[in-house]
């Protein structure tokens, strides 16, 4: 066999090629060293967090977030000193399938290759339909350059979420790589095997509701405060007990405004559901359905338009009342006495009927005839007739005005009328009580009491009194002019002698009247009548009717013409004689001895017979 001997030039070329290959190896080693230093520098930027979970698996891991912004530290390990299959996961997991694991640091690097390795790990920030995350390799593998002694770690941050429930992020690893010693990749370098991180997103949580109670008929707007509300949708997203909210609006991740549906009286939990997760129940989410209040009666059922009436409202479910209204106007004040009673003060209102309503957390009472309250205009008095009467009372007075219906009182000054009758809304007849002076007649109705004015004034007139009469007697035929002295004669309307009116009378002053006696007989009382009444009888007012005198005998029956004869005159009704005459000539003197005898002295006279009268 022929032997071929290499030429010197060929040997030189071979040695040069060997040197070149050696140089390339040195360069590659230098580049790997530089890459390792870069990895170490990258690792130094943030100290690894304590492991929230340490996983030994080639298929994936499940992690649970409790809030947005939380950082979850997932540690990957094998815990042995050999190179089992799951060591490939520790070697590195990548965001892009088929990344060359030998030339790239874990997570996001996808451009490293021979001669240009990329060992400075970059963050990976995936966004799914449910949430957005950031994955950061806090202890990345040096990919055969610097081993991690069988453990690596990923910090996963939940940046935001649009709904709750379960989510996934898929990473990839190269089955042919390992993390022990400097094994590097003994098979395929491509990260082709999936590593699925299953993420349980934080569910909704209710921390407060306001208000915490409402009407059993529903319709109350309730603000729900909590967390992880984003993504809540659908009819069952918010529930009051087992019933769906009538409607709701997700204001933010931490607040929902919902309209309560109707419900049975009692307490229920308000829950929020999204992503298949329902908020856990607690004392913070309890909502109480309250029965609506009812009003069964009001007393009194009427009052003045000026307000101020104290009204007792009776009903049910009145506890916790927040408002009492008379029509559309709030009560001036109210007090909840019990679950069945409220005392309220009526505000001012226009004349007419209104409904009294009570509002509680359970709603507002329905209106009915039982809650009706009537505002009544105050009565007015425009005239009284007569406008005066005796101080002893008893005058029947007609009061004219307006709004007299349902009058409850009539007073003369401060004294109640002896009696009164409501004739119509404009007329009342009342009997005056005893009183004195000038007073106002006032009428009270549910609308109040009439204001005083000149039109309602009534004067009490004192009764007249007779203190003396002169003369105290007169003929039965009447005609005697009698002077009556006394008090309170002003306005005199009558003078009577016994039961017979005086023939005439003249008012001289409040203390004097002149009257002409009518025919009469016996002893009678002279009485004066004024608007103040009739004078009471007394000895001072007595007047005696005297019969005409008669002469039955005289003794002696004759005497000298020169007069001077003492004559005893016998007869009847001689008392009070004012004159004795012999013919036409008055007796020189006379003395009334009794009603049947007079002694008289005859005057001078011509011879002949004369009559003694």
Coordinates of C-alpha atoms in Angstrom, one line a residue:
X1 CA 0.0 0.0 0.0
X2 CA 1.4 3.3 -1.0
X3 CA 2.1 5.6 1.8
X4 CA 1.3 9.2 1.4
X5 CA 3.4 11.6 3.3
X6 CA 2.0 15.0 4.2
X7 CA 3.8 17.9 2.9
X8 CA 5.2 20.4 5.4
X9 CA 2.6 22.8 4.2
X10 CA -0.2 20.4 5.0
X11 CA 1.0 19.9 8.5
X12 CA 1.2 23.6 9.0
X13 CA -2.4 24.0 7.9
X14 CA -3.5 21.2 10.3
X15 CA -1.8 22.8 13.2
X16 CA -3.4 26.2 12.3
X17 CA -6.9 24.6 12.2
X18 CA -6.3 23.0 15.6
X19 CA -5.2 26.4 16.9
X20 CA -8.3 28.0 15.4
X21 CA -10.6 25.5 16.9
X22 CA -8.9 25.9 20.3
X23 CA -9.2 29.7 20.0
X24 CA -12.9 29.4 19.2
X25 CA -13.4 27.2 22.2
X26 CA -11.6 29.8 24.4
X27 CA -13.8 32.6 22.9
X28 CA -16.9 30.5 23.6
X29 CA -15.8 29.8 27.1
X30 CA -15.1 33.5 27.6
X31 CA -18.6 34.4 26.3
X32 CA -20.2 31.9 28.6
X33 CA -18.3 33.4 31.5
X34 CA -19.4 36.9 30.6
X35 CA -23.0 35.6 30.3
X36 CA -22.8 34.0 33.7
X37 CA -21.6 37.3 35.2
X38 CA -24.5 39.0 33.5
X39 CA -26.9 36.5 35.1
X40 CA -25.4 37.0 38.5
X41 CA -25.8 40.8 38.1
X42 CA -29.4 40.3 37.1
X43 CA -30.1 38.1 40.0
X44 CA -28.6 40.7 42.4
X45 CA -31.3 43.3 41.5
X46 CA -33.9 41.8 43.8
X47 CA -33.6 39.4 46.6
X48 CA -35.8 36.3 46.2
X49 CA -39.0 36.4 48.3
X50 CA -39.7 33.6 50.7
X51 CA -41.4 30.7 48.8
X52 CA -45.2 30.8 48.9
X53 CA -45.1 27.3 47.4
X54 CA -42.4 24.9 46.5
X55 CA -43.3 22.6 43.6
X56 CA -41.6 19.4 42.3
X57 CA -43.5 18.7 39.1
X58 CA -43.1 18.5 35.3
X59 CA -46.7 19.4 34.5
X60 CA -47.3 22.6 36.3
X61 CA -48.5 24.2 39.6
X62 CA -51.6 25.8 41.1
X63 CA -51.3 29.1 42.9
X64 CA -54.0 31.2 44.6
X65 CA -54.1 35.0 44.8
X66 CA -56.1 36.8 47.5
X67 CA -55.8 40.3 46.1
X68 CA -54.8 42.4 43.1
X69 CA -51.2 43.6 43.5
X70 CA -50.1 40.5 45.4
X71 CA -46.8 38.9 44.6
X72 CA -46.7 35.1 44.7
X73 CA -43.3 33.4 44.9
X74 CA -43.4 30.0 43.2
X75 CA -40.3 27.9 43.9
X76 CA -39.3 25.0 41.6
X77 CA -37.2 22.2 43.0
X78 CA -36.3 18.6 42.7
X79 CA -34.7 18.1 46.1
X80 CA -32.3 15.3 45.0
X81 CA -28.6 15.2 43.8
X82 CA -29.2 13.2 40.6
X83 CA -30.7 14.5 37.4
X84 CA -34.3 13.2 37.2
X85 CA -36.7 14.3 34.5
X86 CA -38.3 17.1 36.5
X87 CA -34.9 18.7 36.9
X88 CA -35.5 20.1 33.4
X89 CA -38.2 22.4 34.9
X90 CA -35.7 23.8 37.4
X91 CA -33.3 24.3 34.6
X92 CA -35.6 26.9 33.1
X93 CA -39.2 27.6 32.0
X94 CA -39.9 29.9 29.1
X95 CA -42.8 32.1 27.8
X96 CA -42.2 31.2 24.2
X97 CA -42.5 27.6 23.0
X98 CA -39.3 26.1 21.4
X99 CA -37.0 28.7 23.0
X100 CA -33.4 27.4 22.9
X101 CA -32.9 26.7 26.6
X102 CA -29.2 26.3 26.3
X103 CA -28.6 29.8 25.1
X104 CA -31.4 31.7 26.9
X105 CA -32.1 32.6 30.5
X106 CA -35.5 31.5 31.8
X107 CA -38.9 33.3 31.3
X108 CA -38.8 35.9 28.4
X109 CA -35.5 35.6 26.4
X110 CA -36.1 34.1 23.0
X111 CA -33.2 35.4 20.9
X112 CA -30.1 33.7 22.3
X113 CA -28.2 31.4 20.0
X114 CA -24.7 30.0 19.6
X115 CA -22.2 32.8 19.7
X116 CA -24.9 35.2 21.1
X117 CA -26.3 33.7 24.3
X118 CA -28.8 35.8 26.3
X119 CA -28.5 35.0 30.0
X120 CA -30.0 38.3 31.4
X121 CA -33.5 37.2 32.4
X122 CA -36.4 39.5 31.3
X123 CA -39.8 39.8 32.9
X124 CA -42.8 38.2 31.2
X125 CA -46.1 40.1 31.4
X126 CA -49.0 38.1 30.0
X127 CA -52.6 39.4 29.8
X128 CA -55.4 36.9 29.7
X129 CA -59.1 37.4 29.3
X130 CA -59.4 37.6 33.1
X131 CA -56.2 39.2 34.4
X132 CA -52.8 40.7 33.8
X133 CA -49.6 39.3 35.4
X134 CA -45.9 39.9 35.6
X135 CA -43.6 36.9 35.9
X136 CA -40.1 37.7 37.2
X137 CA -37.3 35.0 37.6
X138 CA -35.8 35.9 40.9
X139 CA -33.4 32.9 40.9
X140 CA -32.9 32.1 37.3
X141 CA -30.8 29.2 36.1
X142 CA -27.5 29.9 34.6
X143 CA -28.2 27.3 31.9
X144 CA -25.2 25.1 32.5
X145 CA -22.9 27.9 33.2
X146 CA -23.8 28.5 36.9
X147 CA -25.9 25.8 38.5
X148 CA -28.7 26.6 41.1
X149 CA -28.2 23.5 43.2
X150 CA -31.6 22.1 42.2
X151 CA -33.9 25.1 42.8
X152 CA -35.2 28.2 40.9
X153 CA -38.0 30.7 41.7
X154 CA -40.5 32.9 39.9
X155 CA -42.3 35.9 41.5
X156 CA -45.7 36.2 39.9
X157 CA -47.5 39.5 40.4
X158 CA -51.3 39.9 39.8
X159 CA -51.4 43.4 38.3
X160 CA -55.1 43.6 37.5
X161 CA -58.1 41.5 36.9
X162 CA -61.3 41.9 34.9
X163 CA -63.1 39.0 36.5
X164 CA -62.5 36.3 39.1
X165 CA -62.4 32.5 38.9
X166 CA -59.6 30.3 37.5
X167 CA -57.0 31.4 35.0
X168 CA -53.9 29.7 33.4
X169 CA -50.5 30.8 32.1
X170 CA -48.6 28.3 30.1
X171 CA -44.8 28.2 30.1
X172 CA -42.4 25.7 28.4
X173 CA -39.3 23.8 29.4
X174 CA -36.7 21.7 27.5
X175 CA -36.9 18.1 28.5
X176 CA -33.3 17.5 27.6
X177 CA -31.8 20.0 30.0
X178 CA -30.9 19.6 33.7
X179 CA -29.7 21.8 36.5
X180 CA -27.1 19.7 38.3
X181 CA -23.4 20.3 37.9
X182 CA -22.7 21.3 34.3
X183 CA -24.8 18.7 32.6
X184 CA -26.5 21.4 30.5
X185 CA -28.7 19.9 27.8
X186 CA -28.1 16.3 27.2
X187 CA -30.9 16.0 24.7
X188 CA -33.1 18.5 23.0
X189 CA -32.3 22.1 23.9
X190 CA -35.8 23.4 22.8
X191 CA -38.4 24.3 25.4
X192 CA -41.2 22.4 23.9
X193 CA -42.9 20.7 26.9
X194 CA -45.7 22.8 28.5
X195 CA -45.6 23.8 32.1
X196 CA -49.1 25.1 33.1
X197 CA -49.5 27.4 36.0
X198 CA -53.1 27.3 37.1
X199 CA -54.1 30.6 38.8
X200 CA -57.0 30.9 41.2
X201 CA -58.0 34.5 41.1
X202 CA -59.3 36.3 44.2
X203 CA -63.1 36.1 44.5
X204 CA -65.3 38.9 45.4
X205 CA -65.7 39.9 49.0
X206 CA -68.3 42.2 50.7
X207 CA -67.0 44.2 53.6
X208 CA -69.9 46.6 54.0
X209 CA -73.4 47.6 52.7
X210 CA -75.3 50.8 53.2
X211 CA -78.0 51.1 54.1
X212 CA -78.3 47.9 56.0
X213 CA -82.1 47.7 55.9
X214 CA -85.0 48.5 53.6
X215 CA -88.6 48.0 52.7
X216 CA -89.8 44.4 52.1
X217 CA -91.3 45.7 48.9
X218 CA -87.8 46.3 47.6
X219 CA -86.6 49.3 45.5
X220 CA -84.0 50.4 48.0
X221 CA -80.6 51.6 46.5
X222 CA -77.8 49.8 48.4
X223 CA -74.1 50.6 48.1
X224 CA -72.0 47.4 48.4
X225 CA -68.4 47.9 49.4
X226 CA -65.7 45.3 49.2
X227 CA -63.1 44.0 46.7
X228 CA -62.7 42.1 43.5
X229 CA -66.0 43.3 42.0
X230 CA -64.6 43.8 38.5
X231 CA -66.2 41.4 36.0
X232 CA -69.4 41.0 37.9
X233 CA -72.2 40.6 35.4
X234 CA -75.4 38.8 34.6
X235 CA -78.7 38.6 36.5
X236 CA -77.2 36.6 39.4
X237 CA -74.1 38.8 39.9
X238 CA -75.6 40.4 43.0
X239 CA -78.1 38.6 45.2
X240 CA -80.1 39.5 48.3
X241 CA -80.5 36.1 49.9
X242 CA -81.6 33.8 47.0
X243 CA -83.2 36.7 45.0
X244 CA -81.3 38.5 42.2
X245 CA -80.9 42.2 42.7
X246 CA -83.5 44.1 40.6
X247 CA -80.5 45.9 39.0
X248 CA -76.9 46.8 39.8
X249 CA -74.0 48.8 38.5
X250 CA -70.4 48.0 39.1
X251 CA -68.9 51.4 40.0
X252 CA -65.4 50.1 40.5
X253 CA -63.5 47.1 41.7
X254 CA -64.5 48.0 45.2
X255 CA -68.0 49.3 44.9
X256 CA -71.4 48.2 43.4
X257 CA -74.7 50.0 43.6
X258 CA -77.6 47.6 43.6
X259 CA -81.4 47.9 43.8
X260 CA -82.8 45.6 46.4
X261 CA -85.6 43.2 45.2
X262 CA -88.7 42.6 47.3
X263 CA -88.2 40.1 50.1
X264 CA -89.8 38.6 53.2
X265 CA -89.4 40.4 56.4
X266 CA -86.1 39.4 58.0
X267 CA -82.4 39.3 57.3
X268 CA -80.5 38.0 54.2
X269 CA -76.9 38.1 53.0
X270 CA -75.9 40.3 50.1
X271 CA -73.5 38.3 47.9
X272 CA -71.5 39.1 44.8
X273 CA -70.6 36.5 42.2
X274 CA -68.0 36.7 39.4
X275 CA -65.8 34.2 37.7
X276 CA -67.8 31.4 39.2
X277 CA -66.8 32.6 42.8
X278 CA -69.3 33.9 45.3
X279 CA -68.4 36.2 48.1
X280 CA -68.4 34.5 51.5
X281 CA -71.2 35.6 53.8
X282 CA -70.5 37.5 57.0
X283 CA -72.1 39.9 59.4
X284 CA -70.8 42.7 57.1
X285 CA -73.2 41.8 54.3
X286 CA -76.4 41.3 56.3
X287 CA -79.4 43.3 54.9
X288 CA -82.7 43.4 56.8
X289 CA -86.1 43.6 55.1
X290 CA -88.4 45.6 57.2
X291 CA -92.2 45.7 56.9
X292 CA -93.6 49.0 55.7
X293 CA -95.3 51.1 58.4
X294 CA -99.1 51.5 58.5
X295 CA -101.3 54.2 60.0
X296 CA -104.6 53.0 61.4
X297 CA -105.8 56.2 63.1
X298 CA -104.9 59.8 63.9
X299 CA -106.3 61.9 66.8
X300 CA -107.4 64.6 66.6
X301 CA -108.2 64.3 62.9
X302 CA -108.4 68.1 62.4
X303 CA -106.4 71.2 63.3
X304 CA -105.8 74.8 62.5
X305 CA -104.1 75.9 59.3
X306 CA -101.5 77.6 61.4
X307 CA -100.3 74.2 62.6
X308 CA -99.2 73.3 66.1
X309 CA -101.7 70.5 66.7
X310 CA -100.3 67.6 68.7
X311 CA -101.5 64.5 66.8
X312 CA -101.3 60.9 68.1
X313 CA -100.6 58.5 65.2
X314 CA -101.5 54.9 65.8
X315 CA -100.4 52.0 63.5
X316 CA -97.8 49.3 63.1
X317 CA -94.1 49.0 62.4
X318 CA -93.5 52.6 63.4
X319 CA -90.2 52.0 65.1
X320 CA -87.2 53.7 63.6
X321 CA -89.4 56.3 61.8
X322 CA -87.2 58.8 59.9
X323 CA -90.0 61.1 58.7
X324 CA -93.6 62.0 59.4
X325 CA -95.5 64.1 56.8
X326 CA -98.7 66.0 56.7
X327 CA -99.4 65.8 53.0
X328 CA -96.1 66.9 51.4
X329 CA -94.9 68.8 54.5
X330 CA -92.8 67.4 57.2
X331 CA -94.2 67.4 60.8
X332 CA -92.7 70.3 62.9
X333 CA -91.5 67.6 65.3
X334 CA -92.3 64.0 66.2
X335 CA -91.5 61.4 68.8
X336 CA -91.7 57.6 68.3
X337 CA -93.4 56.4 71.5
X338 CA -93.5 52.7 70.5
X339 CA -93.7 50.5 67.5
X340 CA -97.4 51.3 67.4
X341 CA -97.5 55.0 68.3
X342 CA -96.0 58.3 67.3
X343 CA -96.8 61.8 68.6
X344 CA -96.3 64.5 65.9
X345 CA -96.8 68.3 65.7
X346 CA -98.7 69.4 62.6
X347 CA -97.0 72.0 60.4
X348 CA -98.9 74.9 58.9
X349 CA -101.0 73.9 55.9
X350 CA -103.8 75.1 53.6
X351 CA -107.4 74.4 54.5
X352 CA -108.4 70.9 53.4
X353 CA -107.7 67.2 54.0
X354 CA -104.2 65.7 53.8
X355 CA -102.8 62.2 54.5
X356 CA -100.4 61.7 57.4
X357 CA -97.6 59.3 56.3
X358 CA -94.8 57.7 58.3
X359 CA -91.5 56.7 56.7
X360 CA -89.1 54.1 58.1
X361 CA -86.4 51.9 56.7
X362 CA -89.3 49.7 55.6
X363 CA -90.8 52.4 53.4
X364 CA -93.6 54.9 53.6
X365 CA -97.1 54.0 54.9
X366 CA -99.8 53.7 52.2
X367 CA -102.5 56.4 52.3
X368 CA -106.0 55.6 53.4
X369 CA -109.1 57.2 55.0
X370 CA -107.6 56.2 58.4
X371 CA -104.7 58.7 58.1
X372 CA -106.7 61.7 56.9
X373 CA -106.1 65.0 58.8
X374 CA -108.1 68.1 57.9
X375 CA -106.7 71.6 58.1
X376 CA -109.5 73.8 59.2
X377 CA -109.5 77.6 58.7
X378 CA -109.8 79.6 61.9
X379 CA -113.3 80.9 62.7
X380 CA -114.1 84.6 62.5
X381 CA -116.8 86.6 64.2
X382 CA -118.2 89.5 62.2
X383 CA -121.1 90.5 64.4
X384 CA -123.0 89.7 67.6
X385 CA -126.7 90.7 68.3
X386 CA -127.6 91.9 70.7
X387 CA -124.3 93.3 71.7
X388 CA -125.2 93.9 75.3
X389 CA -127.0 92.1 78.1
X390 CA -127.5 91.9 81.8
X391 CA -124.6 91.1 84.1
X392 CA -126.7 88.2 85.4
X393 CA -126.4 86.5 82.0
X394 CA -129.1 84.7 80.1
X395 CA -129.1 86.8 77.0
X396 CA -129.6 84.8 73.8
X397 CA -126.9 86.1 71.4
X398 CA -126.8 85.4 67.7
X399 CA -123.1 85.2 66.6
X400 CA -122.5 85.7 62.9
X401 CA -119.2 84.9 61.1
X402 CA -117.4 82.1 59.2
X403 CA -115.9 78.6 59.6
X404 CA -118.2 77.8 62.6
X405 CA -118.7 74.1 61.7
X406 CA -117.7 71.7 64.4
X407 CA -117.4 74.5 67.0
X408 CA -116.3 73.1 70.3
X409 CA -116.6 76.2 72.5
X410 CA -118.1 79.7 72.7
X411 CA -116.7 82.0 75.4
X412 CA -117.8 85.4 76.7
X413 CA -114.5 86.8 77.8
X414 CA -113.0 83.9 79.7
X415 CA -116.3 82.3 80.7
X416 CA -118.0 79.6 78.6
X417 CA -121.4 80.3 77.2
X418 CA -124.2 78.7 79.3
X419 CA -125.1 76.9 76.1
X420 CA -124.7 77.3 72.3
X421 CA -126.0 75.8 69.1
X422 CA -124.2 75.8 65.7
X423 CA -126.9 76.8 63.3
X424 CA -124.6 76.8 60.3
X425 CA -121.0 77.4 59.3
X426 CA -121.8 81.1 59.6
X427 CA -124.2 81.3 62.6
X428 CA -124.2 80.3 66.2
X429 CA -126.7 81.1 69.0
X430 CA -125.3 81.2 72.5
X431 CA -126.6 82.1 75.9
X432 CA -124.5 84.6 77.8
X433 CA -123.2 83.6 81.3
X434 CA -123.0 86.1 84.1
X435 CA -120.3 88.7 83.7
X436 CA -119.4 92.3 83.8
X437 CA -117.9 95.0 81.6
X438 CA -116.9 94.9 77.9
X439 CA -115.8 91.4 76.7
X440 CA -115.1 89.6 73.4
X441 CA -117.2 86.7 72.3
X442 CA -114.9 84.1 70.8
X443 CA -115.6 80.8 68.9
X444 CA -113.3 77.7 69.0
X445 CA -113.3 75.0 66.3
X446 CA -110.7 72.5 65.2
X447 CA -109.4 75.3 63.2
X448 CA -108.5 77.4 66.2
X449 CA -110.1 80.3 68.1
X450 CA -111.5 83.4 66.5
X451 CA -109.3 86.5 66.8
X452 CA -110.7 89.4 68.8
X453 CA -112.1 92.5 67.2
X454 CA -114.6 95.3 67.7
X455 CA -117.2 93.1 65.9
X456 CA -117.3 90.5 68.6
X457 CA -117.6 92.8 71.6
X458 CA -120.5 92.3 74.1
X459 CA -121.2 94.6 77.0
X460 CA -122.4 93.4 80.3
X461 CA -124.8 96.0 81.7
X462 CA -125.4 96.1 85.5
X463 CA -129.1 95.9 86.6
X464 CA -130.8 99.1 87.6
X465 CA -131.6 99.8 91.2
X466 CA -134.4 102.0 92.7
X467 CA -133.4 103.8 95.9
X468 CA -136.3 106.2 96.3
X469 CA -139.6 107.4 94.8
X470 CA -141.5 110.6 95.5
X471 CA -144.2 110.9 96.2
X472 CA -144.8 107.4 97.6
X473 CA -148.5 107.4 97.0
X474 CA -151.1 108.6 94.7
X475 CA -154.7 108.2 93.7
X476 CA -156.1 105.0 92.4
X477 CA -157.1 106.9 89.3
X478 CA -153.4 107.4 88.5
X479 CA -151.8 110.5 87.0
X480 CA -149.4 111.0 89.9
X481 CA -146.0 112.3 88.6
X482 CA -143.4 110.2 90.4
X483 CA -139.6 111.0 90.6
X484 CA -137.7 107.7 90.7
X485 CA -134.1 107.9 92.1
X486 CA -131.5 105.1 91.7
X487 CA -128.6 103.8 89.6
X488 CA -127.9 102.4 86.1
X489 CA -130.9 103.9 84.5
X490 CA -129.1 104.5 81.2
X491 CA -130.9 102.8 78.3
X492 CA -134.1 102.5 80.2
X493 CA -136.7 100.7 78.2
X494 CA -139.6 100.4 80.7
X495 CA -141.0 101.7 84.0
X496 CA -143.8 99.7 85.7
X497 CA -146.0 100.3 88.6
X498 CA -146.6 96.8 89.8
X499 CA -147.5 94.9 86.6
X500 CA -148.7 98.0 84.8
X501 CA -146.4 100.2 82.7
X502 CA -146.2 103.8 83.6
X503 CA -148.4 106.0 81.6
X504 CA -145.2 107.7 80.4
X505 CA -141.6 108.2 81.6
X506 CA -138.7 110.5 81.0
X507 CA -135.0 109.5 81.4
X508 CA -133.4 112.4 83.2
X509 CA -130.0 110.8 84.0
X510 CA -128.4 107.5 84.9
X511 CA -129.8 108.1 88.4
X512 CA -133.2 109.8 87.8
X513 CA -136.4 109.0 85.9
X514 CA -139.8 110.9 86.0
X515 CA -142.8 108.7 85.5
X516 CA -146.6 109.2 85.5
X517 CA -148.4 106.6 87.6
X518 CA -151.1 104.6 85.8
X519 CA -154.4 103.7 87.6
X520 CA -154.0 101.1 90.2
X521 CA -154.7 100.1 93.7
X522 CA -152.9 99.0 96.8
X523 CA -149.1 98.9 97.5
X524 CA -147.0 98.2 94.5
X525 CA -143.3 98.2 93.5
X526 CA -142.0 100.7 91.0
X527 CA -139.5 98.9 88.8
X528 CA -137.1 100.1 86.1
X529 CA -136.1 98.0 83.1
X530 CA -132.8 98.5 81.1
X531 CA -130.6 96.3 78.9
X532 CA -129.0 95.3 82.3
X533 CA -132.2 93.8 83.5
X534 CA -135.0 94.8 85.9
X535 CA -134.5 96.4 89.2
X536 CA -135.1 94.2 92.1
X537 CA -138.0 95.0 94.5
X538 CA -137.4 96.6 97.8
X539 CA -139.2 98.9 100.4
X540 CA -137.6 101.8 98.7
X541 CA -139.5 101.4 95.5
X542 CA -143.0 101.0 97.0
X543 CA -145.9 103.2 95.8
X544 CA -149.3 103.2 97.4
X545 CA -152.5 103.7 95.5
X546 CA -154.9 105.7 97.7
X547 CA -158.7 105.5 97.2
X548 CA -160.8 108.8 97.1
X549 CA -161.8 110.1 100.6
X550 CA -165.4 110.2 101.6
X551 CA -167.1 112.2 104.5
X552 CA -169.9 110.4 106.4
X553 CA -170.5 112.9 109.2
X554 CA -169.4 116.2 110.7
X555 CA -169.8 117.4 114.2
X556 CA -170.9 120.0 114.9
X557 CA -172.7 120.7 111.7
X558 CA -173.0 124.5 112.2
X559 CA -170.9 127.4 113.4
X560 CA -170.6 131.1 113.4
X561 CA -169.9 133.0 110.2
X562 CA -166.7 134.3 111.8
X563 CA -165.3 130.8 111.7
X564 CA -163.1 129.2 114.4
X565 CA -165.3 126.2 115.0
X566 CA -163.5 122.9 115.6
X567 CA -165.2 120.3 113.4
X568 CA -164.6 116.5 113.7
X569 CA -164.9 115.0 110.2
X570 CA -165.6 111.3 110.0
X571 CA -165.3 109.2 106.8
X572 CA -163.0 106.9 104.9
X573 CA -159.6 107.1 103.1
X574 CA -158.8 110.2 105.0
X575 CA -155.1 109.4 105.4
X576 CA -152.7 111.6 103.5
X577 CA -155.3 114.3 103.2
X578 CA -153.7 117.4 101.6
X579 CA -156.6 119.8 101.9
X580 CA -159.9 120.3 103.8
X581 CA -162.3 122.9 102.5
X582 CA -165.5 124.4 103.8
X583 CA -167.2 125.2 100.5
X584 CA -164.5 126.8 98.5
X585 CA -162.5 128.1 101.4
X586 CA -159.7 126.0 103.0
X587 CA -160.0 125.1 106.6
X588 CA -157.9 127.4 108.8
X589 CA -156.1 124.2 109.9
X590 CA -156.6 120.5 110.0
X591 CA -155.2 117.4 111.5
X592 CA -155.5 113.8 110.1
X593 CA -156.2 111.8 113.2
X594 CA -156.6 108.5 111.3
X595 CA -157.8 107.1 108.0
X596 CA -161.4 107.7 109.3
X597 CA -161.1 111.0 111.2
X598 CA -159.9 114.6 110.7
X599 CA -160.2 117.5 113.0
X600 CA -160.5 120.8 111.1
X601 CA -161.0 124.5 112.1
X602 CA -163.7 126.3 110.1
X603 CA -162.8 129.5 108.3
X604 CA -165.0 132.6 108.2
X605 CA -167.9 132.3 105.7
X606 CA -171.2 133.8 104.7
X607 CA -174.4 132.7 106.4
X608 CA -175.7 129.5 104.8
X609 CA -174.8 125.8 104.3
X610 CA -171.6 124.6 102.7
X611 CA -170.0 121.2 101.9
X612 CA -166.9 120.1 103.8
X613 CA -164.6 118.2 101.4

